[in-house]
């Protein structure tokens, strides 16, 4: 077992060497990378195998100069939202042309454009083309930058696939886009590129099997991000360091695993004086069996996604290095495995968090709140941010309440909650406010210890009581908790993802 940070830093490519199958994750990163080049529509179209042309409903299709389509090829194309038509070009620098409708001017929303762009990116990738040119000669007015960002995010997110673990080579998909649009639009494209690629990073971390994405592997990924930017630093507290800080709640979860736990602490500092200090905390359970309170076997393989909050935090830092906001950002990822073993937490055990509160572990499958408790207490005591936000795949109850289109947000500061709701509306990563009542807090008080980690079945409100538990560890810091259990991954996929990880939270928090 690798127990010290010093050993970890000296281990190099250690993280997969002890496995019979050891893919190069740096190679996977390279294989998933996608490039976007911007030009204006005043430029001549360079020769391309595949040209994507966006068109509004009720307006004439504006093609690049010299590109001629067959007669009658536009007759049935109306420009309705998500309407597509593929045709060969008769003349010009494009071999094939994909026409895509964005709808009427009054109906165009950025989220709709984001999903349309993801759809056509996936469609273009299925043709075998490695690159595509995108022609957007449309007036968006003051919304140009936002539209550019949304379309760039969609083009990148629609290109995602993780096939490097397959024995047979898979089609490579699109690797390069050249976007022709206006200058303001292209400013948005650059921001969308930073956030879109950050989303891909988070999804790759989420989708990687749990034996290849352990707590130590999350540490390696965080260090890679820090090494790529002089504005980002990373420190990984090992179990000895956490024991010195009395993090008994966090440490108790990894007792049943041969993999040591870590508390990853990343810091982004802008070049100029920061106007605010924000802390993001992401649950990093790289696999959750439920521990002694073992989960049913049916969907246990999906519990590799229990580190999705941590993946989102790392994704945010990937984007911060490119976006350079004037805010100091701290990222905490408590990383652990939850497995049954002779040393594992038992139902009824008592553990003590770093803020002195004792916790009755009535259900070992309510472990996410145990690792978040010490991380939040660490943030409140050591970092003292102006605001902190945690996100976690914490409860199945939030899926019952809100399904797979909204995460639940709750906390102690209404302004912060409202900002997250507004951000969800702007980014398409929906958020719905839920309450934390005094009653919920009372229901989390223990009989043997100060707190218990689950409420009784008569209480209900599983998401709210989980948030109430976390509220005991935030001090007086403005705080919001995002329960993303219904949003982090999808079995069936959608416009922005093809099934599996969604990278939810990266766009929302940025």
Tab-separated table of C-alpha atoms in Angstrom:
chain	number	residue	atom	x	y	z
A	1	UNK	CA	0.000	0.000	0.000
A	2	UNK	CA	1.310	3.403	-0.929
A	3	UNK	CA	0.920	5.379	2.262
A	4	UNK	CA	2.990	8.534	1.947
A	5	UNK	CA	2.911	11.494	-0.372
A	6	UNK	CA	6.690	11.185	-0.801
A	7	UNK	CA	6.353	7.629	-2.070
A	8	UNK	CA	3.528	8.701	-4.334
A	9	UNK	CA	5.515	11.516	-5.928
A	10	UNK	CA	8.467	9.194	-6.612
A	11	UNK	CA	6.400	6.402	-8.118
A	12	UNK	CA	6.199	7.764	-11.683
A	13	UNK	CA	3.892	5.526	-13.722
A	14	UNK	CA	3.248	3.366	-10.669
A	15	UNK	CA	-0.505	3.567	-10.761
A	16	UNK	CA	-1.047	0.883	-13.397
A	17	UNK	CA	2.164	-1.110	-13.205
A	18	UNK	CA	0.729	-3.618	-10.765
A	19	UNK	CA	-2.156	-4.437	-13.086
A	20	UNK	CA	-2.088	-7.082	-15.852
A	21	UNK	CA	-3.676	-4.563	-18.226
A	22	UNK	CA	-1.982	-1.186	-18.095
A	23	UNK	CA	-3.085	1.304	-20.770
A	24	UNK	CA	-1.273	4.598	-21.098
A	25	UNK	CA	-3.776	7.171	-19.830
A	26	UNK	CA	-1.681	9.969	-21.306
A	27	UNK	CA	-2.237	8.276	-24.673
A	28	UNK	CA	-5.973	8.211	-23.959
A	29	UNK	CA	-5.914	11.936	-23.257
A	30	UNK	CA	-4.172	12.514	-26.597
A	31	UNK	CA	-6.609	10.285	-28.454
A	32	UNK	CA	-9.568	12.226	-27.029
A	33	UNK	CA	-8.116	15.648	-27.778
A	34	UNK	CA	-9.889	17.742	-30.370
A	35	UNK	CA	-8.702	20.947	-32.005
A	36	UNK	CA	-10.753	23.975	-32.992
A	37	UNK	CA	-9.454	26.680	-35.308
A	38	UNK	CA	-11.424	29.885	-35.861
A	39	UNK	CA	-11.647	32.000	-39.000
A	40	UNK	CA	-14.127	34.638	-40.133
A	41	UNK	CA	-16.678	34.176	-42.892
A	42	UNK	CA	-14.757	36.847	-44.812
A	43	UNK	CA	-12.101	34.163	-45.341
A	44	UNK	CA	-12.258	31.759	-48.241
A	45	UNK	CA	-13.264	28.232	-47.344
A	46	UNK	CA	-10.260	25.916	-47.286
A	47	UNK	CA	-10.679	22.519	-48.900
A	48	UNK	CA	-12.574	20.172	-46.591
A	49	UNK	CA	-14.027	16.686	-46.758
A	50	UNK	CA	-17.002	17.656	-44.627
A	51	UNK	CA	-18.719	21.026	-44.353
A	52	UNK	CA	-21.376	21.764	-41.705
A	53	UNK	CA	-23.618	24.726	-42.491
A	54	UNK	CA	-25.967	26.160	-39.837
A	55	UNK	CA	-29.179	27.711	-41.160
A	56	UNK	CA	-32.163	29.515	-39.635
A	57	UNK	CA	-35.757	28.642	-40.345
A	58	UNK	CA	-37.289	31.012	-42.878
A	59	UNK	CA	-33.917	32.340	-44.086
A	60	UNK	CA	-31.899	31.548	-47.151
A	61	UNK	CA	-29.089	29.052	-46.604
A	62	UNK	CA	-25.794	30.967	-46.757
A	63	UNK	CA	-23.082	28.805	-48.287
A	64	UNK	CA	-19.383	29.652	-48.613
A	65	UNK	CA	-18.412	31.285	-51.873
A	66	UNK	CA	-17.853	28.722	-54.603
A	67	UNK	CA	-19.753	25.861	-52.946
A	68	UNK	CA	-22.590	24.696	-55.192
A	69	UNK	CA	-25.120	22.036	-54.212
A	70	UNK	CA	-27.164	19.885	-56.598
A	71	UNK	CA	-30.366	21.394	-57.934
A	72	UNK	CA	-33.391	20.820	-55.672
A	73	UNK	CA	-31.174	19.692	-52.766
A	74	UNK	CA	-32.502	22.578	-50.655
A	75	UNK	CA	-36.147	22.253	-51.641
A	76	UNK	CA	-37.169	20.056	-48.695
A	77	UNK	CA	-34.836	21.699	-46.160
A	78	UNK	CA	-36.697	24.248	-44.012
A	79	UNK	CA	-34.183	24.980	-41.235
A	80	UNK	CA	-36.312	23.598	-38.400
A	81	UNK	CA	-34.439	22.971	-35.154
A	82	UNK	CA	-32.415	19.721	-35.395
A	83	UNK	CA	-33.374	19.212	-39.031
A	84	UNK	CA	-30.416	17.849	-40.997
A	85	UNK	CA	-29.706	17.044	-44.631
A	86	UNK	CA	-26.505	15.597	-46.095
A	87	UNK	CA	-25.584	16.009	-49.738
A	88	UNK	CA	-22.525	15.927	-51.980
A	89	UNK	CA	-21.328	19.255	-53.319
A	90	UNK	CA	-21.174	19.736	-57.086
A	91	UNK	CA	-18.456	22.374	-56.962
A	92	UNK	CA	-16.292	24.226	-54.482
A	93	UNK	CA	-13.907	23.325	-51.663
A	94	UNK	CA	-16.304	21.003	-49.827
A	95	UNK	CA	-16.745	17.343	-50.722
A	96	UNK	CA	-19.861	16.738	-48.617
A	97	UNK	CA	-22.200	19.211	-46.958
A	98	UNK	CA	-24.343	18.719	-43.857
A	99	UNK	CA	-27.110	21.306	-43.524
A	100	UNK	CA	-28.413	21.737	-39.982
A	101	UNK	CA	-31.399	23.801	-38.904
A	102	UNK	CA	-31.381	25.875	-35.727
A	103	UNK	CA	-35.024	26.971	-35.806
A	104	UNK	CA	-36.649	30.384	-36.043
A	105	UNK	CA	-34.895	33.475	-34.668
A	106	UNK	CA	-37.245	33.944	-31.706
A	107	UNK	CA	-36.960	30.306	-30.600
A	108	UNK	CA	-33.177	29.876	-30.564
A	109	UNK	CA	-31.763	29.116	-27.120
A	110	UNK	CA	-28.121	28.467	-26.354
A	111	UNK	CA	-28.843	25.065	-24.817
A	112	UNK	CA	-30.716	24.058	-27.974
A	113	UNK	CA	-27.739	25.124	-30.099
A	114	UNK	CA	-25.370	23.244	-27.802
A	115	UNK	CA	-27.349	20.053	-28.280
A	116	UNK	CA	-27.671	20.576	-32.020
A	117	UNK	CA	-23.912	21.035	-32.309
A	118	UNK	CA	-23.302	17.828	-30.327
A	119	UNK	CA	-25.706	15.953	-32.580
A	120	UNK	CA	-24.024	17.048	-35.818
A	121	UNK	CA	-20.549	16.455	-34.361
A	122	UNK	CA	-21.504	12.878	-33.602
A	123	UNK	CA	-23.134	12.525	-37.038
A	124	UNK	CA	-20.061	13.881	-38.798
A	125	UNK	CA	-17.795	11.578	-36.801
A	126	UNK	CA	-19.754	8.542	-37.970
A	127	UNK	CA	-18.879	9.326	-41.593
A	128	UNK	CA	-15.223	8.516	-41.005
A	129	UNK	CA	-14.103	12.113	-41.449
A	130	UNK	CA	-11.279	13.221	-39.160
A	131	UNK	CA	-11.949	16.936	-39.605
A	132	UNK	CA	-14.888	19.175	-40.473
A	133	UNK	CA	-15.403	22.805	-41.356
A	134	UNK	CA	-18.303	24.665	-39.736
A	135	UNK	CA	-19.828	27.637	-41.580
A	136	UNK	CA	-22.005	29.946	-39.464
A	137	UNK	CA	-22.965	33.025	-41.461
A	138	UNK	CA	-25.904	34.042	-39.260
A	139	UNK	CA	-26.702	37.191	-37.259
A	140	UNK	CA	-26.921	36.518	-33.511
A	141	UNK	CA	-26.443	40.109	-32.363
A	142	UNK	CA	-25.510	40.583	-28.717
A	143	UNK	CA	-25.815	36.847	-28.148
A	144	UNK	CA	-22.957	36.040	-30.559
A	145	UNK	CA	-20.322	35.245	-27.922
A	146	UNK	CA	-22.709	33.083	-25.890
A	147	UNK	CA	-23.857	31.245	-29.007
A	148	UNK	CA	-20.249	30.678	-30.038
A	149	UNK	CA	-19.458	29.223	-26.649
A	150	UNK	CA	-22.503	26.934	-26.711
A	151	UNK	CA	-21.791	25.607	-30.208
A	152	UNK	CA	-18.113	25.003	-29.435
A	153	UNK	CA	-19.046	23.113	-26.264
A	154	UNK	CA	-21.535	21.023	-28.210
A	155	UNK	CA	-19.096	20.191	-31.019
A	156	UNK	CA	-16.509	19.004	-28.498
A	157	UNK	CA	-18.885	17.139	-26.191
A	158	UNK	CA	-20.506	15.363	-29.129
A	159	UNK	CA	-17.111	14.011	-30.197
A	160	UNK	CA	-16.469	12.142	-26.940
A	161	UNK	CA	-15.781	8.431	-26.978
A	162	UNK	CA	-13.648	6.190	-24.778
A	163	UNK	CA	-12.678	3.166	-26.859
A	164	UNK	CA	-9.012	2.717	-25.967
A	165	UNK	CA	-9.789	-0.188	-23.657
A	166	UNK	CA	-11.238	-2.260	-26.535
A	167	UNK	CA	-9.049	-4.915	-28.155
A	168	UNK	CA	-10.177	-3.969	-31.661
A	169	UNK	CA	-9.389	-0.533	-33.064
A	170	UNK	CA	-12.413	1.760	-33.159
A	171	UNK	CA	-13.169	4.566	-35.631
A	172	UNK	CA	-11.235	7.638	-34.583
A	173	UNK	CA	-14.064	10.166	-34.984
A	174	UNK	CA	-13.657	13.890	-35.504
A	175	UNK	CA	-10.413	15.393	-34.266
A	176	UNK	CA	-10.471	18.884	-35.769
A	177	UNK	CA	-13.017	21.615	-36.467
A	178	UNK	CA	-12.421	24.806	-38.406
A	179	UNK	CA	-15.147	27.313	-37.499
A	180	UNK	CA	-15.956	30.190	-39.849
A	181	UNK	CA	-18.009	32.866	-38.086
A	182	UNK	CA	-17.928	36.474	-36.853
A	183	UNK	CA	-15.277	37.866	-34.478
A	184	UNK	CA	-17.532	38.082	-31.403
A	185	UNK	CA	-18.812	34.590	-32.092
A	186	UNK	CA	-15.240	33.293	-32.231
A	187	UNK	CA	-14.445	34.913	-28.877
A	188	UNK	CA	-17.147	32.708	-27.414
A	189	UNK	CA	-15.727	29.707	-29.267
A	190	UNK	CA	-12.443	30.067	-27.408
A	191	UNK	CA	-14.210	29.988	-24.041
A	192	UNK	CA	-16.382	27.094	-25.191
A	193	UNK	CA	-13.296	25.170	-26.227
A	194	UNK	CA	-11.777	25.508	-22.745
A	195	UNK	CA	-14.962	24.370	-21.003
A	196	UNK	CA	-15.790	21.649	-23.547
A	197	UNK	CA	-12.385	19.995	-23.243
A	198	UNK	CA	-12.672	20.237	-19.458
A	199	UNK	CA	-15.963	18.358	-19.698
A	200	UNK	CA	-14.213	15.630	-21.713
A	201	UNK	CA	-11.552	15.291	-19.038
A	202	UNK	CA	-14.160	14.819	-16.318
A	203	UNK	CA	-16.002	12.220	-18.408
A	204	UNK	CA	-12.812	10.287	-19.102
A	205	UNK	CA	-12.076	10.148	-15.358
A	206	UNK	CA	-15.636	9.020	-14.640
A	207	UNK	CA	-15.793	6.347	-17.337
A	208	UNK	CA	-12.414	4.782	-16.579
A	209	UNK	CA	-12.936	1.442	-14.750
A	210	UNK	CA	-12.488	1.573	-11.001
A	211	UNK	CA	-9.415	-0.697	-10.967
A	212	UNK	CA	-7.705	1.889	-13.193
A	213	UNK	CA	-9.091	4.991	-11.447
A	214	UNK	CA	-8.299	4.541	-7.783
A	215	UNK	CA	-7.692	7.261	-5.189
A	216	UNK	CA	-4.001	7.318	-6.068
A	217	UNK	CA	-4.908	7.688	-9.758
A	218	UNK	CA	-7.036	10.732	-8.955
A	219	UNK	CA	-3.991	12.148	-7.179
A	220	UNK	CA	-1.915	11.554	-10.300
A	221	UNK	CA	-4.518	13.282	-12.462
A	222	UNK	CA	-4.600	16.300	-10.136
A	223	UNK	CA	-0.830	16.548	-10.237
A	224	UNK	CA	-0.841	16.397	-14.009
A	225	UNK	CA	-3.196	19.375	-14.096
A	226	UNK	CA	-0.972	21.292	-11.703
A	227	UNK	CA	2.168	20.511	-13.681
A	228	UNK	CA	0.553	21.915	-16.827
A	229	UNK	CA	-0.131	25.374	-15.363
A	230	UNK	CA	2.014	27.690	-13.221
A	231	UNK	CA	-1.193	29.069	-11.695
A	232	UNK	CA	-2.249	25.722	-10.209
A	233	UNK	CA	-0.688	23.885	-7.285
A	234	UNK	CA	-1.607	20.517	-5.838
A	235	UNK	CA	-1.029	18.875	-2.491
A	236	UNK	CA	-2.244	15.391	-1.591
A	237	UNK	CA	-2.690	14.697	2.118
A	238	UNK	CA	-2.107	10.991	2.765
A	239	UNK	CA	-3.631	8.948	5.574
A	240	UNK	CA	-0.866	9.839	8.043
A	241	UNK	CA	-1.389	13.535	7.390
A	242	UNK	CA	-5.157	13.179	7.704
A	243	UNK	CA	-4.725	11.274	10.975
A	244	UNK	CA	-2.675	14.167	12.332
A	245	UNK	CA	-5.589	16.448	11.410
A	246	UNK	CA	-8.005	14.085	13.251
A	247	UNK	CA	-10.036	13.273	10.121
A	248	UNK	CA	-11.513	10.131	11.616
A	249	UNK	CA	-14.718	10.355	9.584
A	250	UNK	CA	-12.944	10.444	6.221
A	251	UNK	CA	-10.376	7.808	7.196
A	252	UNK	CA	-13.014	5.371	8.448
A	253	UNK	CA	-14.422	4.821	4.952
A	254	UNK	CA	-11.204	3.371	3.472
A	255	UNK	CA	-10.616	0.878	6.300
A	256	UNK	CA	-11.990	-2.014	4.284
A	257	UNK	CA	-9.902	-1.282	1.190
A	258	UNK	CA	-6.279	-2.051	0.392
A	259	UNK	CA	-6.183	1.329	-1.370
A	260	UNK	CA	-5.228	4.284	0.837
A	261	UNK	CA	-7.365	7.399	0.944
A	262	UNK	CA	-6.185	10.910	0.078
A	263	UNK	CA	-7.440	14.450	0.487
A	264	UNK	CA	-6.450	16.299	-2.684
A	265	UNK	CA	-6.094	20.067	-2.290
A	266	UNK	CA	-5.682	22.060	-5.505
A	267	UNK	CA	-5.307	25.843	-5.667
A	268	UNK	CA	-5.696	28.169	-8.647
A	269	UNK	CA	-4.341	31.687	-8.108
A	270	UNK	CA	-4.810	34.432	-10.714
A	271	UNK	CA	-1.966	36.692	-11.741
A	272	UNK	CA	-3.678	39.759	-10.295
A	273	UNK	CA	-5.168	40.268	-6.859
A	274	UNK	CA	-8.160	37.912	-6.543
A	275	UNK	CA	-11.504	39.545	-5.857
A	276	UNK	CA	-12.951	36.443	-4.169
A	277	UNK	CA	-11.894	33.092	-2.768
A	278	UNK	CA	-14.073	30.101	-3.637
A	279	UNK	CA	-13.716	26.469	-2.545
A	280	UNK	CA	-15.150	23.551	-4.534
A	281	UNK	CA	-15.421	20.156	-2.834
A	282	UNK	CA	-16.053	17.023	-4.927
A	283	UNK	CA	-16.855	13.571	-3.568
A	284	UNK	CA	-14.159	11.171	-4.782
A	285	UNK	CA	-15.440	7.662	-4.003
A	286	UNK	CA	-13.638	5.790	-6.776
A	287	UNK	CA	-15.715	2.715	-6.012
A	288	UNK	CA	-18.576	2.256	-3.573
A	289	UNK	CA	-19.681	-1.292	-2.799
A	290	UNK	CA	-21.698	-0.036	0.160
A	291	UNK	CA	-19.206	-1.592	2.576
A	292	UNK	CA	-20.685	-3.959	5.176
A	293	UNK	CA	-24.118	-2.567	4.228
A	294	UNK	CA	-23.523	-4.123	0.810
A	295	UNK	CA	-25.360	-2.771	-2.220
A	296	UNK	CA	-27.414	-5.063	-4.484
A	297	UNK	CA	-25.246	-6.590	-7.219
A	298	UNK	CA	-27.510	-5.524	-10.106
A	299	UNK	CA	-26.040	-2.081	-10.742
A	300	UNK	CA	-23.000	-2.158	-8.506
A	301	UNK	CA	-20.691	-1.790	-11.522
A	302	UNK	CA	-22.060	1.745	-11.925
A	303	UNK	CA	-20.515	2.710	-8.603
A	304	UNK	CA	-17.283	3.643	-10.369
A	305	UNK	CA	-19.249	6.868	-10.990
A	306	UNK	CA	-19.355	7.683	-7.277
A	307	UNK	CA	-16.311	9.913	-7.819
A	308	UNK	CA	-18.169	12.133	-10.299
A	309	UNK	CA	-18.107	15.155	-7.988
A	310	UNK	CA	-14.335	14.879	-7.726
A	311	UNK	CA	-14.037	14.460	-11.497
A	312	UNK	CA	-16.037	17.659	-11.978
A	313	UNK	CA	-13.706	19.578	-9.659
A	314	UNK	CA	-10.679	18.397	-11.649
A	315	UNK	CA	-12.505	19.348	-14.845
A	316	UNK	CA	-13.087	22.861	-13.495
A	317	UNK	CA	-9.361	23.255	-12.827
A	318	UNK	CA	-8.584	22.108	-16.368
A	319	UNK	CA	-10.701	25.024	-17.608
A	320	UNK	CA	-9.403	27.552	-15.061
A	321	UNK	CA	-5.905	27.261	-16.475
A	322	UNK	CA	-7.227	28.507	-19.831
A	323	UNK	CA	-9.914	30.961	-18.704
A	324	UNK	CA	-7.806	32.832	-16.128
A	325	UNK	CA	-10.595	34.276	-13.942
A	326	UNK	CA	-9.678	36.802	-11.244
A	327	UNK	CA	-10.909	34.506	-8.461
A	328	UNK	CA	-8.797	32.313	-6.186
A	329	UNK	CA	-10.212	28.799	-6.410
A	330	UNK	CA	-9.503	25.918	-4.047
A	331	UNK	CA	-10.501	22.407	-5.038
A	332	UNK	CA	-10.826	19.609	-2.482
A	333	UNK	CA	-11.338	15.977	-3.466
A	334	UNK	CA	-11.580	13.458	-0.620
A	335	UNK	CA	-10.677	10.260	-2.483
A	336	UNK	CA	-11.430	6.804	-1.109
A	337	UNK	CA	-12.820	3.341	-1.784
A	338	UNK	CA	-15.646	1.797	0.247
A	339	UNK	CA	-15.284	-1.993	0.456
A	340	UNK	CA	-16.215	-4.691	3.017
A	341	UNK	CA	-13.380	-6.207	5.021
A	342	UNK	CA	-12.556	-7.268	8.556
A	343	UNK	CA	-11.329	-3.739	9.274
A	344	UNK	CA	-14.221	-1.950	7.555
A	345	UNK	CA	-16.745	0.296	9.277
A	346	UNK	CA	-19.554	-1.728	10.856
A	347	UNK	CA	-23.122	-0.506	11.300
A	348	UNK	CA	-23.221	1.062	14.739
A	349	UNK	CA	-19.562	2.114	14.812
A	350	UNK	CA	-18.668	5.554	16.150
A	351	UNK	CA	-16.203	7.824	14.338
A	352	UNK	CA	-14.954	11.311	15.126
A	353	UNK	CA	-14.632	14.128	12.577
A	354	UNK	CA	-11.926	16.785	12.603
A	355	UNK	CA	-14.281	19.438	14.017
A	356	UNK	CA	-14.796	17.265	17.100
A	357	UNK	CA	-18.268	15.906	16.322
A	358	UNK	CA	-18.840	12.179	16.788
A	359	UNK	CA	-20.889	10.241	14.238
A	360	UNK	CA	-22.810	6.985	14.541
A	361	UNK	CA	-22.307	5.032	11.303
A	362	UNK	CA	-25.728	3.407	11.129
A	363	UNK	CA	-25.345	2.523	7.441
A	364	UNK	CA	-21.922	2.099	5.849
A	365	UNK	CA	-23.429	2.858	2.435
A	366	UNK	CA	-23.994	6.459	3.547
A	367	UNK	CA	-20.241	6.960	3.278
A	368	UNK	CA	-20.062	9.957	0.935
A	369	UNK	CA	-21.208	12.308	3.686
A	370	UNK	CA	-18.509	10.868	5.965
A	371	UNK	CA	-15.675	11.842	3.641
A	372	UNK	CA	-17.291	15.180	2.741
A	373	UNK	CA	-17.699	16.047	6.434
A	374	UNK	CA	-13.959	16.240	7.066
A	375	UNK	CA	-13.296	17.941	3.728
A	376	UNK	CA	-15.852	20.665	4.484
A	377	UNK	CA	-14.535	21.117	8.007
A	378	UNK	CA	-10.994	21.424	6.572
A	379	UNK	CA	-12.192	24.093	4.118
A	380	UNK	CA	-13.979	26.075	6.826
A	381	UNK	CA	-10.991	25.970	9.186
A	382	UNK	CA	-7.955	26.100	6.877
A	383	UNK	CA	-9.114	27.836	3.676
A	384	UNK	CA	-11.820	30.172	5.013
A	385	UNK	CA	-13.317	30.900	1.560
A	386	UNK	CA	-15.908	33.549	0.738
A	387	UNK	CA	-18.119	30.688	-0.443
A	388	UNK	CA	-17.884	26.940	-0.813
A	389	UNK	CA	-19.822	24.503	-2.954
A	390	UNK	CA	-19.716	20.736	-2.673
A	391	UNK	CA	-21.067	18.359	-5.273
A	392	UNK	CA	-21.612	14.657	-4.812
A	393	UNK	CA	-23.505	11.647	-6.077
A	394	UNK	CA	-24.943	11.482	-2.593
A	395	UNK	CA	-28.478	10.044	-2.550
A	396	UNK	CA	-30.847	7.994	-4.644
A	397	UNK	CA	-33.612	10.107	-3.123
A	398	UNK	CA	-32.695	13.054	-5.351
A	399	UNK	CA	-33.286	10.883	-8.429
A	400	UNK	CA	-36.754	10.029	-7.124
A	401	UNK	CA	-37.440	13.715	-6.520
A	402	UNK	CA	-35.919	15.331	-9.618
A	403	UNK	CA	-35.104	12.591	-12.139
A	404	UNK	CA	-32.256	13.009	-14.601
A	405	UNK	CA	-32.685	16.599	-15.759
A	406	UNK	CA	-31.982	18.465	-12.525
A	407	UNK	CA	-29.623	18.248	-9.579
A	408	UNK	CA	-30.769	19.323	-6.136
A	409	UNK	CA	-29.141	22.287	-4.412
A	410	UNK	CA	-29.470	23.250	-0.775
A	411	UNK	CA	-27.379	25.174	1.720
A	412	UNK	CA	-27.162	28.033	4.189
A	413	UNK	CA	-26.992	30.996	1.791
A	414	UNK	CA	-29.901	31.948	-0.466
A	415	UNK	CA	-27.840	34.209	-2.721
A	416	UNK	CA	-25.367	31.422	-3.461
A	417	UNK	CA	-28.192	28.972	-4.155
A	418	UNK	CA	-29.863	31.472	-6.495
A	419	UNK	CA	-26.573	31.981	-8.367
A	420	UNK	CA	-26.262	28.245	-8.931
A	421	UNK	CA	-29.857	28.016	-10.163
A	422	UNK	CA	-29.165	30.894	-12.584
A	423	UNK	CA	-25.948	29.241	-13.737
A	424	UNK	CA	-27.882	26.029	-14.381
A	425	UNK	CA	-30.348	27.901	-16.560
A	426	UNK	CA	-27.516	29.536	-18.504
A	427	UNK	CA	-25.479	26.381	-19.053
A	428	UNK	CA	-28.183	23.744	-19.442
A	429	UNK	CA	-26.935	21.903	-16.326
A	430	UNK	CA	-30.182	22.270	-14.446
A	431	UNK	CA	-30.435	22.898	-10.693
A	432	UNK	CA	-33.503	22.915	-8.420
A	433	UNK	CA	-33.505	24.317	-4.880
A	434	UNK	CA	-34.424	21.973	-1.999
A	435	UNK	CA	-34.794	22.944	1.674
A	436	UNK	CA	-32.793	22.131	4.770
A	437	UNK	CA	-35.234	22.577	7.658
A	438	UNK	CA	-34.438	22.630	11.352
A	439	UNK	CA	-36.456	19.424	11.490
A	440	UNK	CA	-34.021	17.787	9.044
A	441	UNK	CA	-31.080	18.822	11.222
A	442	UNK	CA	-32.774	17.464	14.332
A	443	UNK	CA	-33.329	14.130	12.608
A	444	UNK	CA	-29.566	13.749	12.048
A	445	UNK	CA	-28.723	14.028	15.759
A	446	UNK	CA	-27.495	10.770	17.278
A	447	UNK	CA	-28.337	8.870	20.439
A	448	UNK	CA	-24.831	7.555	21.183
A	449	UNK	CA	-22.839	10.183	19.299
A	450	UNK	CA	-23.480	13.777	18.307
A	451	UNK	CA	-24.798	12.800	14.857
A	452	UNK	CA	-25.948	9.773	12.929
A	453	UNK	CA	-25.158	9.329	9.250
A	454	UNK	CA	-28.722	8.421	8.176
A	455	UNK	CA	-32.155	9.506	9.306
A	456	UNK	CA	-34.937	7.138	10.224
A	457	UNK	CA	-37.321	5.754	7.567
A	458	UNK	CA	-40.179	7.748	9.073
A	459	UNK	CA	-38.419	11.024	8.210
A	460	UNK	CA	-38.216	10.712	4.425
A	461	UNK	CA	-36.546	13.602	2.597
A	462	UNK	CA	-33.361	11.589	2.050
A	463	UNK	CA	-31.600	14.317	0.049
A	464	UNK	CA	-32.512	17.074	2.491
A	465	UNK	CA	-31.423	15.123	5.559
A	466	UNK	CA	-28.099	14.314	3.847
A	467	UNK	CA	-27.625	18.027	3.261
A	468	UNK	CA	-28.627	18.677	6.872
A	469	UNK	CA	-25.877	16.304	8.013
A	470	UNK	CA	-23.272	18.185	5.952
A	471	UNK	CA	-24.419	21.526	7.361
A	472	UNK	CA	-22.855	20.582	10.718
A	473	UNK	CA	-19.382	20.840	9.142
A	474	UNK	CA	-19.515	24.123	7.230
A	475	UNK	CA	-19.147	26.622	10.067
A	476	UNK	CA	-20.424	30.076	9.151
A	477	UNK	CA	-19.081	29.945	5.568
A	478	UNK	CA	-21.695	30.614	2.829
A	479	UNK	CA	-22.223	27.088	1.504
A	480	UNK	CA	-24.253	25.181	-1.067
A	481	UNK	CA	-24.505	21.426	-1.583
A	482	UNK	CA	-25.272	19.929	-5.003
A	483	UNK	CA	-26.665	16.381	-5.041
A	484	UNK	CA	-25.815	15.244	-8.595
A	485	UNK	CA	-26.747	11.560	-8.330
A	486	UNK	CA	-29.304	11.833	-11.135
A	487	UNK	CA	-27.070	13.892	-13.415
A	488	UNK	CA	-23.545	12.440	-13.224
A	489	UNK	CA	-24.085	9.541	-15.621
A	490	UNK	CA	-26.748	8.254	-17.950
A	491	UNK	CA	-27.466	4.731	-19.095
A	492	UNK	CA	-29.307	5.849	-22.192
A	493	UNK	CA	-27.331	8.899	-23.259
A	494	UNK	CA	-28.716	12.054	-24.784
A	495	UNK	CA	-27.879	14.925	-27.047
A	496	UNK	CA	-24.691	15.861	-25.203
A	497	UNK	CA	-23.506	12.390	-24.240
A	498	UNK	CA	-23.726	8.941	-25.767
A	499	UNK	CA	-24.351	7.095	-22.496
A	500	UNK	CA	-22.129	6.855	-19.444
A	501	UNK	CA	-20.444	9.877	-17.893
A	502	UNK	CA	-21.869	13.365	-18.445
A	503	UNK	CA	-19.203	15.547	-16.794
A	504	UNK	CA	-22.027	17.355	-15.038
A	505	UNK	CA	-20.884	20.297	-12.940
A	506	UNK	CA	-17.936	21.457	-15.031
A	507	UNK	CA	-19.975	23.961	-17.071
A	508	UNK	CA	-22.198	24.856	-14.121
A	509	UNK	CA	-19.342	25.747	-11.781
A	510	UNK	CA	-17.259	27.556	-14.374
